[in-house]
Short mmCIF file of C-alpha atoms and ligand atoms in Angstrom, two decimals:
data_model
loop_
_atom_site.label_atom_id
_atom_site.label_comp_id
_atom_site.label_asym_id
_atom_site.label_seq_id
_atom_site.Cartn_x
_atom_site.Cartn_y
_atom_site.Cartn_z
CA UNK P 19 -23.05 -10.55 -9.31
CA UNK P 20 -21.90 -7.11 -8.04
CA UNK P 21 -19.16 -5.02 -8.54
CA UNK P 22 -17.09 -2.93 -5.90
CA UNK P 23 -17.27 0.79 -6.18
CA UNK P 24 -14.84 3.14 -4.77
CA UNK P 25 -16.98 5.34 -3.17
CA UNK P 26 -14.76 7.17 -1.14
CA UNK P 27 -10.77 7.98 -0.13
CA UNK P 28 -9.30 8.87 2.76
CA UNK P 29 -5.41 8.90 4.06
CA UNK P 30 -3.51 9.93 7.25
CA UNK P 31 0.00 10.88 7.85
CA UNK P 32 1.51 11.51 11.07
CA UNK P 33 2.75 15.15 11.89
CA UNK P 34 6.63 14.61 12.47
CA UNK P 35 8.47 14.41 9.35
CA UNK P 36 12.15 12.89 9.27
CA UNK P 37 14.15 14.63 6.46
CA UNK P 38 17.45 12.53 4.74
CA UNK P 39 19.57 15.48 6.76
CA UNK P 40 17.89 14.52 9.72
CA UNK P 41 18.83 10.69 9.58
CA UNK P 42 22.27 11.88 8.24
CA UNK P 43 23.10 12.80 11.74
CA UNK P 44 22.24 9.92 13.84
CA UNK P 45 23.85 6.64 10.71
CA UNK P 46 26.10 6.36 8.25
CA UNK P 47 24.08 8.09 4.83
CA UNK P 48 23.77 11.04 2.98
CA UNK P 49 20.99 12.54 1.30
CA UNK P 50 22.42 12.19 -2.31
CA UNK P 51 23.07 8.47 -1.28
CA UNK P 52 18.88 7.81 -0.02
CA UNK P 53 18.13 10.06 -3.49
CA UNK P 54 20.06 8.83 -6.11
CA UNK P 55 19.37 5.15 -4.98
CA UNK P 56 15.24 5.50 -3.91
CA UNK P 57 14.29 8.72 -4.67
CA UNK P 58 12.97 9.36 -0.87
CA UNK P 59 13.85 12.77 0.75
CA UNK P 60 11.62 12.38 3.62
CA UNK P 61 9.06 10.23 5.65
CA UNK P 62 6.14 10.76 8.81
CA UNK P 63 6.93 8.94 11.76
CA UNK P 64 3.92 8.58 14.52
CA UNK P 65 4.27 10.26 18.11
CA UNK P 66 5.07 7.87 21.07
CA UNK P 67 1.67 7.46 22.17
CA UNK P 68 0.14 6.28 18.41
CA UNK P 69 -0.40 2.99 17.27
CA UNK P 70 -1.65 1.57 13.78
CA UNK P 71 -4.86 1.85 14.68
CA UNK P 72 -4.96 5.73 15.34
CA UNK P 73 -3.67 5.91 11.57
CA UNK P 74 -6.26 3.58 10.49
CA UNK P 75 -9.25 4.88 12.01
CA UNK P 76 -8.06 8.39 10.98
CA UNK P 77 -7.99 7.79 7.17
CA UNK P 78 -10.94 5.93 7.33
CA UNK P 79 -12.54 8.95 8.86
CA UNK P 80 -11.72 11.05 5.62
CA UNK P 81 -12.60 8.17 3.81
CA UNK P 82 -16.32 7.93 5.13
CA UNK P 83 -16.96 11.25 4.62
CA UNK P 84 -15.69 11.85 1.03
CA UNK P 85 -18.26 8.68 0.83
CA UNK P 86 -20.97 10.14 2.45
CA UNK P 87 -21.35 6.61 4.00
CA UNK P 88 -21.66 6.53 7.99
CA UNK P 89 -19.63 3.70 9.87
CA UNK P 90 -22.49 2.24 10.98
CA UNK P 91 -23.45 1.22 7.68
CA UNK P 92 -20.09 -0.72 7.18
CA UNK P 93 -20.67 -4.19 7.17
CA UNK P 94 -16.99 -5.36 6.68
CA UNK P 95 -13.76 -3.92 7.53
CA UNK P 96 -10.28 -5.14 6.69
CA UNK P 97 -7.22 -4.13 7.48
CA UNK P 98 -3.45 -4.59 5.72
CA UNK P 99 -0.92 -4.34 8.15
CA UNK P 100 2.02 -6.10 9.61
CA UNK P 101 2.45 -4.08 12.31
CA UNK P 102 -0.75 -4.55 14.42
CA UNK P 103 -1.11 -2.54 17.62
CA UNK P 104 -1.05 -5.69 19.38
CA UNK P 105 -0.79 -9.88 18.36
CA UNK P 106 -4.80 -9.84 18.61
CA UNK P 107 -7.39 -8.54 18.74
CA UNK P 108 -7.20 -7.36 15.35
CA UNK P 109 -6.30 -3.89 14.57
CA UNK P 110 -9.55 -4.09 12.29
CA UNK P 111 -11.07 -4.40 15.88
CA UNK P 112 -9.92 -1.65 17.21
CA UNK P 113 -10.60 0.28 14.29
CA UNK P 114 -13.97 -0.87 14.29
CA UNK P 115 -14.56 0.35 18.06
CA UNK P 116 -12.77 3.52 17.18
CA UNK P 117 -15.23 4.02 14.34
CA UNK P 118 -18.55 3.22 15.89
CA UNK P 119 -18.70 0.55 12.96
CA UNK P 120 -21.20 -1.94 15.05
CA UNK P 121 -22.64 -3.65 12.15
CA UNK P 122 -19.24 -4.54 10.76
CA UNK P 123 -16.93 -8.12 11.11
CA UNK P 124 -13.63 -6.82 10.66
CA UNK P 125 -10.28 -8.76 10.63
CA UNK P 126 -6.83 -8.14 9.22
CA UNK P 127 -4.61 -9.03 6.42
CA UNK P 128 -0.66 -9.49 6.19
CA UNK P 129 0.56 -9.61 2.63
CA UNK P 130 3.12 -6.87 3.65
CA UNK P 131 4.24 -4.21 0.71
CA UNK P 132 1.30 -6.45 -1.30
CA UNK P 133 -1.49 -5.95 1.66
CA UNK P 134 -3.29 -3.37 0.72
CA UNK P 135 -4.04 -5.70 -2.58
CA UNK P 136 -4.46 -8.60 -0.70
CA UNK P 137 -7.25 -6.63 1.87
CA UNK P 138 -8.95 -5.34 -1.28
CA UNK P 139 -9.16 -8.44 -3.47
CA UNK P 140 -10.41 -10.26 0.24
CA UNK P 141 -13.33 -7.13 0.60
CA UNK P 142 -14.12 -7.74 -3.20
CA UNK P 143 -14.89 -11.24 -2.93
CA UNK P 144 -17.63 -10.58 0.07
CA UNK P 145 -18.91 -7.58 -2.12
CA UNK P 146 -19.07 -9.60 -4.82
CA UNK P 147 -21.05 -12.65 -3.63
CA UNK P 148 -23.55 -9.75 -1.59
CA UNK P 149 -22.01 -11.11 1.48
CA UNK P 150 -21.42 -7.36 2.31
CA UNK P 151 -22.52 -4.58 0.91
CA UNK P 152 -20.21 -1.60 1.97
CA UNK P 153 -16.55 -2.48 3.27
CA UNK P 154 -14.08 -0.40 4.53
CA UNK P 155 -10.32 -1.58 3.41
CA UNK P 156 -7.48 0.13 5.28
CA UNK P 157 -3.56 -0.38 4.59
CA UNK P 158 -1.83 1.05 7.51
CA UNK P 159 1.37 0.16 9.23
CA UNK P 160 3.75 1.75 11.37
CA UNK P 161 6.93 0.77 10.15
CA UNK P 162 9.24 3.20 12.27
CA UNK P 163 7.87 0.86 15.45
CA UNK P 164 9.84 -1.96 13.86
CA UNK P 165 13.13 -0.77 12.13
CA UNK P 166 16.43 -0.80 12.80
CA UNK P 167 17.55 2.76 13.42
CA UNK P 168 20.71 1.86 13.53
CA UNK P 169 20.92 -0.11 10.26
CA UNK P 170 21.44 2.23 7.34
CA UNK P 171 20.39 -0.29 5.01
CA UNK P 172 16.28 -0.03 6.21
CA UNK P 173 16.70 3.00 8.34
CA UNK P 174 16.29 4.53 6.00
CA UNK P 175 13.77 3.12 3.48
CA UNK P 176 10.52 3.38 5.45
CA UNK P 177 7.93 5.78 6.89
CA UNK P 178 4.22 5.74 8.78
CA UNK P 179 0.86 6.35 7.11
CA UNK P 180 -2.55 4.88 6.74
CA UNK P 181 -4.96 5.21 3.48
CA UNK P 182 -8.54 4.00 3.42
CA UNK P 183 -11.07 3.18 0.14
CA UNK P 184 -14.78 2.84 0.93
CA UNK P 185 -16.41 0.38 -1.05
CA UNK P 186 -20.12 -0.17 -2.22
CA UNK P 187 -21.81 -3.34 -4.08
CA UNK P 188 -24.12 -1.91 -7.07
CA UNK P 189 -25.44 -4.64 -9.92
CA UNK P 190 -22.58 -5.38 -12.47
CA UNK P 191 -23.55 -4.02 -15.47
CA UNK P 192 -21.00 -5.69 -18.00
CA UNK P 193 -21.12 -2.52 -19.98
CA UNK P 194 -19.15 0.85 -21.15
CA UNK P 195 -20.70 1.95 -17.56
CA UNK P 196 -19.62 -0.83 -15.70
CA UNK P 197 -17.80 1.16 -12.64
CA UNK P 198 -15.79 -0.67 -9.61
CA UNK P 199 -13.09 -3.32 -9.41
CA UNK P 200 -12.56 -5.44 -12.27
CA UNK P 201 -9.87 -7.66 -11.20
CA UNK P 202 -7.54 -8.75 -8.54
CA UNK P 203 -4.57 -10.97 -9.66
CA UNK P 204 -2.82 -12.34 -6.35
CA UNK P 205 0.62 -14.10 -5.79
CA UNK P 206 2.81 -15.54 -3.16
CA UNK P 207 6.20 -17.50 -3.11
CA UNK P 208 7.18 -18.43 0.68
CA UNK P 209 10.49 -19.50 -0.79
CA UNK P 210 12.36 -16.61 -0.72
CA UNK P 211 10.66 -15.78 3.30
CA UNK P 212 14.36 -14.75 4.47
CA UNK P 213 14.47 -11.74 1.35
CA UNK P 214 12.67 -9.64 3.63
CA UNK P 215 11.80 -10.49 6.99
CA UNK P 216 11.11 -9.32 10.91
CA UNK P 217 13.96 -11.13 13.39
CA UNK P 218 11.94 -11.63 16.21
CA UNK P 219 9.04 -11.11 17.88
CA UNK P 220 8.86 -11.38 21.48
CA UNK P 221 5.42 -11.04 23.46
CA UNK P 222 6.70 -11.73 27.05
CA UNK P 223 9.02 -8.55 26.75
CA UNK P 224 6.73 -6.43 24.61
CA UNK P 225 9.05 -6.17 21.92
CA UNK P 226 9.24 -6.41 18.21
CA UNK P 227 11.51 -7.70 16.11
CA UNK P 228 13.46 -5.46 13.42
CA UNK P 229 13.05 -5.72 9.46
CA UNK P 230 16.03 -7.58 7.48
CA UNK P 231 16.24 -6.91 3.92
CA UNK P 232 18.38 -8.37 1.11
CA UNK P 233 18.18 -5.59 -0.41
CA UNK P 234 19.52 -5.82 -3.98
CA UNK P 235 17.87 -9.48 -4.52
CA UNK P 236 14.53 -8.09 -3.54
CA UNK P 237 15.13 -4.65 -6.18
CA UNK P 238 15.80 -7.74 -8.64
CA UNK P 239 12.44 -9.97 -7.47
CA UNK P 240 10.63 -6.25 -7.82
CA UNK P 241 11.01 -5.59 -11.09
CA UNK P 242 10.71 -8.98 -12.56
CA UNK P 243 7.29 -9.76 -10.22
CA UNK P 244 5.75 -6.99 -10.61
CA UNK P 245 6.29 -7.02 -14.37
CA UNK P 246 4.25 -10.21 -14.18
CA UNK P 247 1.51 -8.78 -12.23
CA UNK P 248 1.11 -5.91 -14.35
CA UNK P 249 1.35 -8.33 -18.10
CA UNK P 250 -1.65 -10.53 -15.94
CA UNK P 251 -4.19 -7.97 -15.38
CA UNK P 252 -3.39 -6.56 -18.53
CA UNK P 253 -3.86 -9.54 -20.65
CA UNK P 254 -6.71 -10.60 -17.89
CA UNK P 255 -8.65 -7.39 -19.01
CA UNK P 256 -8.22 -7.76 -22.56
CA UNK P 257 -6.31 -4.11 -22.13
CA UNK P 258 -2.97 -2.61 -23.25
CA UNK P 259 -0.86 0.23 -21.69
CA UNK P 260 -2.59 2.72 -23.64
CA UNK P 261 -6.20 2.13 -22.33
CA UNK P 262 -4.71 2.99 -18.93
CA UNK P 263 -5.40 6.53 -17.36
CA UNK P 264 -3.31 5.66 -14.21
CA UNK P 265 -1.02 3.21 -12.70
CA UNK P 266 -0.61 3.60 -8.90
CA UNK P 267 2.58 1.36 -8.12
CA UNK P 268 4.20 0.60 -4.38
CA UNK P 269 6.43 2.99 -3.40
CA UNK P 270 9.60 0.83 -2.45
CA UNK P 271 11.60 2.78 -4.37
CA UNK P 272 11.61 5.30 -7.04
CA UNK P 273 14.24 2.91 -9.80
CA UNK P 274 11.83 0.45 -9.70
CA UNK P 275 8.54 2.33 -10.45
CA UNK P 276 11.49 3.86 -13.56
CA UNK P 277 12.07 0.24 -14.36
CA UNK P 278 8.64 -0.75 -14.51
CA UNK P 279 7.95 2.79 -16.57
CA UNK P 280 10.73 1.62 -19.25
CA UNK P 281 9.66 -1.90 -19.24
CA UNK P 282 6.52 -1.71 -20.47
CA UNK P 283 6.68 2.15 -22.04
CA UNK P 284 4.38 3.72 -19.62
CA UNK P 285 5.18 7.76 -19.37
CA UNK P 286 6.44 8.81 -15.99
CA UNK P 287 3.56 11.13 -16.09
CA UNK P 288 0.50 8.36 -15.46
CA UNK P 289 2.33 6.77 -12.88
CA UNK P 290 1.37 8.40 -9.09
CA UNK P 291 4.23 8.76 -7.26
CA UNK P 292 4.41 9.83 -3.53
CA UNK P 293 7.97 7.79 -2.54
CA UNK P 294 10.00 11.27 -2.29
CA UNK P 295 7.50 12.48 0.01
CA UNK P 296 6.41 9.41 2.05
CA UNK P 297 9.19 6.81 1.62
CA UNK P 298 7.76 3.27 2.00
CA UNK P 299 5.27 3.04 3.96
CA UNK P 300 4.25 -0.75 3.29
CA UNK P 301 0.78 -1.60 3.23
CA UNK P 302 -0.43 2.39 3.31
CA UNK P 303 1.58 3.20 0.20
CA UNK P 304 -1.11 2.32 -2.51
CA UNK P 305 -4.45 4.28 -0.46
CA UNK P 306 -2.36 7.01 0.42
CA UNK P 307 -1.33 7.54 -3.67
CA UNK P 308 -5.07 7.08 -4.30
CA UNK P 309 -5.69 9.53 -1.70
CA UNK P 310 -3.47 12.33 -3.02
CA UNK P 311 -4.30 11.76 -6.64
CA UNK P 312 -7.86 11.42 -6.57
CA UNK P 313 -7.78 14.89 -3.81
CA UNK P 314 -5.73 16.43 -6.57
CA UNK P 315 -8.14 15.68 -9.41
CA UNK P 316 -5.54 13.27 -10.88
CA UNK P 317 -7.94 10.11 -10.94
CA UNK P 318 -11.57 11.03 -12.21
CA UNK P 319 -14.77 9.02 -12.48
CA UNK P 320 -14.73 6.02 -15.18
CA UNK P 321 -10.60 6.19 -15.21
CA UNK P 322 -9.10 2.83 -15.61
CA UNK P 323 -6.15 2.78 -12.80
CA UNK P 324 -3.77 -0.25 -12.16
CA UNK P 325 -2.34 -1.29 -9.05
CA UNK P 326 0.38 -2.94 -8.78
CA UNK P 327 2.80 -4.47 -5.24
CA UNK P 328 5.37 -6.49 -4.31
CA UNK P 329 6.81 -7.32 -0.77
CA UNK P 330 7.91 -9.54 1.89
CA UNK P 331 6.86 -13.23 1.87
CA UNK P 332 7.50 -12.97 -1.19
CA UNK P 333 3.76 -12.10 -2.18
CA UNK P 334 2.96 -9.65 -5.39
CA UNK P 335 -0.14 -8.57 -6.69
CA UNK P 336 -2.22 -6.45 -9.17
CA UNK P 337 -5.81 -4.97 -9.80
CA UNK P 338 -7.79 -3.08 -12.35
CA UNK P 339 -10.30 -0.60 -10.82
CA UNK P 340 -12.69 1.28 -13.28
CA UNK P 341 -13.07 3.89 -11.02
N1 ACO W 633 23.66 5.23 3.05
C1 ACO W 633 24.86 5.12 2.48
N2 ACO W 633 25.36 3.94 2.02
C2 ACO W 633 24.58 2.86 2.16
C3 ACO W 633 23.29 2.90 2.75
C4 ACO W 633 22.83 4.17 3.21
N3 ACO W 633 21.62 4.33 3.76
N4 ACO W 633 22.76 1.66 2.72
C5 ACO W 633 23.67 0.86 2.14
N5 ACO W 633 24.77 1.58 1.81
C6 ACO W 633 25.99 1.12 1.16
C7 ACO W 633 26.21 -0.37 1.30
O1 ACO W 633 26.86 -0.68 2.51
C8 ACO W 633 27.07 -0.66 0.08
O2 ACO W 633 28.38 -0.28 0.39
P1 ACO W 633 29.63 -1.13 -0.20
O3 ACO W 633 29.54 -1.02 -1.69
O4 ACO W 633 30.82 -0.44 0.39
O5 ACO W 633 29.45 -2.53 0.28
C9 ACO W 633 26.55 0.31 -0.97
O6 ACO W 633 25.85 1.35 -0.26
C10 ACO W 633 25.61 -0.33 -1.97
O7 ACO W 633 24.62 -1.07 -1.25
P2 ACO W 633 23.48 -1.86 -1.99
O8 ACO W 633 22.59 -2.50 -0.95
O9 ACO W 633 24.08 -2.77 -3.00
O10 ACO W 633 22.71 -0.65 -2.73
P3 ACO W 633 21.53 -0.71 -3.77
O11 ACO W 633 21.88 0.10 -4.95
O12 ACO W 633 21.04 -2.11 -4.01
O13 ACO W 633 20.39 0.09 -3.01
C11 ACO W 633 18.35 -0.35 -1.80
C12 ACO W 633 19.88 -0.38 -1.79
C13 ACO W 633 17.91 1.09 -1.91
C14 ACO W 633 17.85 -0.96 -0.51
C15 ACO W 633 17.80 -1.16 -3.00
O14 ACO W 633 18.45 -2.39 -3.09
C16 ACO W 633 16.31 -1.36 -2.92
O15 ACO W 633 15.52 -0.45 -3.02
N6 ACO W 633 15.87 -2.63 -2.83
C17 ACO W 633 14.46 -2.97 -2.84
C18 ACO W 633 13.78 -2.62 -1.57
C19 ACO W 633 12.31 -2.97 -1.77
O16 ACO W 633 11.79 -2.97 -2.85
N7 ACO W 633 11.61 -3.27 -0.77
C20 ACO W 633 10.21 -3.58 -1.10
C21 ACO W 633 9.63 -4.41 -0.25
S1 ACO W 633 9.44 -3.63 1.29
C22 ACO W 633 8.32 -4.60 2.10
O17 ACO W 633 7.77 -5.52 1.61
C23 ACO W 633 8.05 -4.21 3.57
#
């Protein structure tokens, strides 16, 4: 059996930024409203002629260097996204071809705000099993291509970005030293589909549908799923709170990682946050927080860090990475 080592981290964010003033001016908000209820103040929003892809191959880039792992010794690369460049090929395809990856099978993953999770636990399995031996896992989506501009209630909410882990198989080791992912807990609940939701997709006019939110039932499905992600790969580790060094939440919205930080008594100051500065930028938020707080010198070799997501489908979803 092998374990899944985080090798490397990479992230991209696009170069226009969209302040709360900014939006103030074209729907009905104000910046104290988007602050006091999510704790966003701004979010990147791609140029006209980007796509997913451009994101993904970017922070993959970084990624692959910080490794010091070329992309032709990927063997597997998986993207989380629900905003694809196109219906197929794969945006793990074009990724792939972007990269010079040629040894790689790539594909992608939609698990929405719970992808990046989802693309991870997938990439561990392979690693696992020696199926693969290095796998790139990307979370990237482009989330201004599909909103509403006009709705306040999303308009709002979301942002661009793309965040990449490189991962390596070494021996499990079952000991103090035993580095790499230690467990993936994954959920899903197609019940409560029209929560959060895109209308419509149409391919014959090149157009994508818009995201619909309830948004107060899905604050109240947040904090009550991702509670029980978070008690699961707890108890699953045989771990409390305490043994912790990090937790590296979603970013939906700043109350909820709060709620999550009261719930279970975790200080504000081990969770990574990057919602103010981001906003939500679905699948991209968990890599990009890695990103930032292993580039800051945050996260450190042998920390224990949690991750924990919840989004549309429902799906929800945590892991335990000795890192
Ligand atoms: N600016 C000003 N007022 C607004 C805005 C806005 N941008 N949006 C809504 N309002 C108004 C509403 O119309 C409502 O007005 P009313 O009282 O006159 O009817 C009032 O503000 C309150 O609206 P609520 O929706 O009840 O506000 P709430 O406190 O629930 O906050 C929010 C809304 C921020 C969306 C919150 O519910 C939330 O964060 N929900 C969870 C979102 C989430 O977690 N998504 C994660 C998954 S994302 C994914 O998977 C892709």
């Amino acid at each position: 059996m092998h374990r899944s080592v985080v090798r490397g981290v990479g992230g991209y964010l696009p170069e226009k930024c969209i302040t709360n003033e900014d939006l103030a001016h074209t729907v009905d908000t104000t910046d104290a409203w988007i602050v006091e209820r999510t704790g966003m103040k701004q979010r990147h929003v791609l140029a006209e002629h980007q796509n997913t892809s451009d994101m993904a191959a970017e922070a993959a880039k970084i990624a692959l260097h910080n490794a010091g792992i070329s992309p032709s010794e990927i063997d597997l690369i998986v993207v989380a996204t629900v905003t694809p460049d196109h219906p197929f090929p794969a945006t793990a395809a074009r990724v792939q071809a972007k990269l010079c990856a040629n040894k790689a099978f790539a594909f992608d993953v939609n698990a929405v705000c719970s992808g990046f999770i989802y693309a991870l636990s997938v990439a561990d399995q392979y690693i696992k099993t020696g199926m693969a031996k290095r796998a790139l896992v990307i979370g990237a989506d482009a989330m201004s291509k599909i909103i509403d501009w006009t709705d306040r209630a999303t308009a709002v909410l979301f942002g661009d970005g793309a965040g990449a882990l490189v991962l390596e198989g070494v021996p499990a080791t079952h000991g103090d030293n035993d580095r790499g992912i230690q467990s993936t807990h994954l959920f899903s609940d197609g019940n409560h589909y029209d929560l959060l939701y895109v209308d419509t997709v149409s391919a014959s006019e090149n157009q994508a549908g818009h995201v619909r939110m309830q948004g107060r039932e899905i604050f109240k499905f947040a904090i009550k799923l991702i509670g029980e992600a978070v008690e699961v790969v707890l108890q699953n580790n045989n771990i409390t709170v305490d043994d912790i060094d990090w937790f590296v939440p979603h970013q939906a919205n700043l109350r909820i990682i709060e709620g999550i930080s009261t719930h279970f008594k975790i200080p504000m100051e081990k969770m990574v946050v990057t919602v103010d500065r981001h906003s939500n930028t679905s699948a991209a938020t968990i890599p990009l927080a890695l990103w930032e707080a292993q580039l800051d010198g945050r996260i450190q070799k042998n920390h224990r860090v949690v991750l924990e997501a919840m989004g549309g489908g429902l799906t929800w979803a945590s892991a335990l990475i000795k890192w």
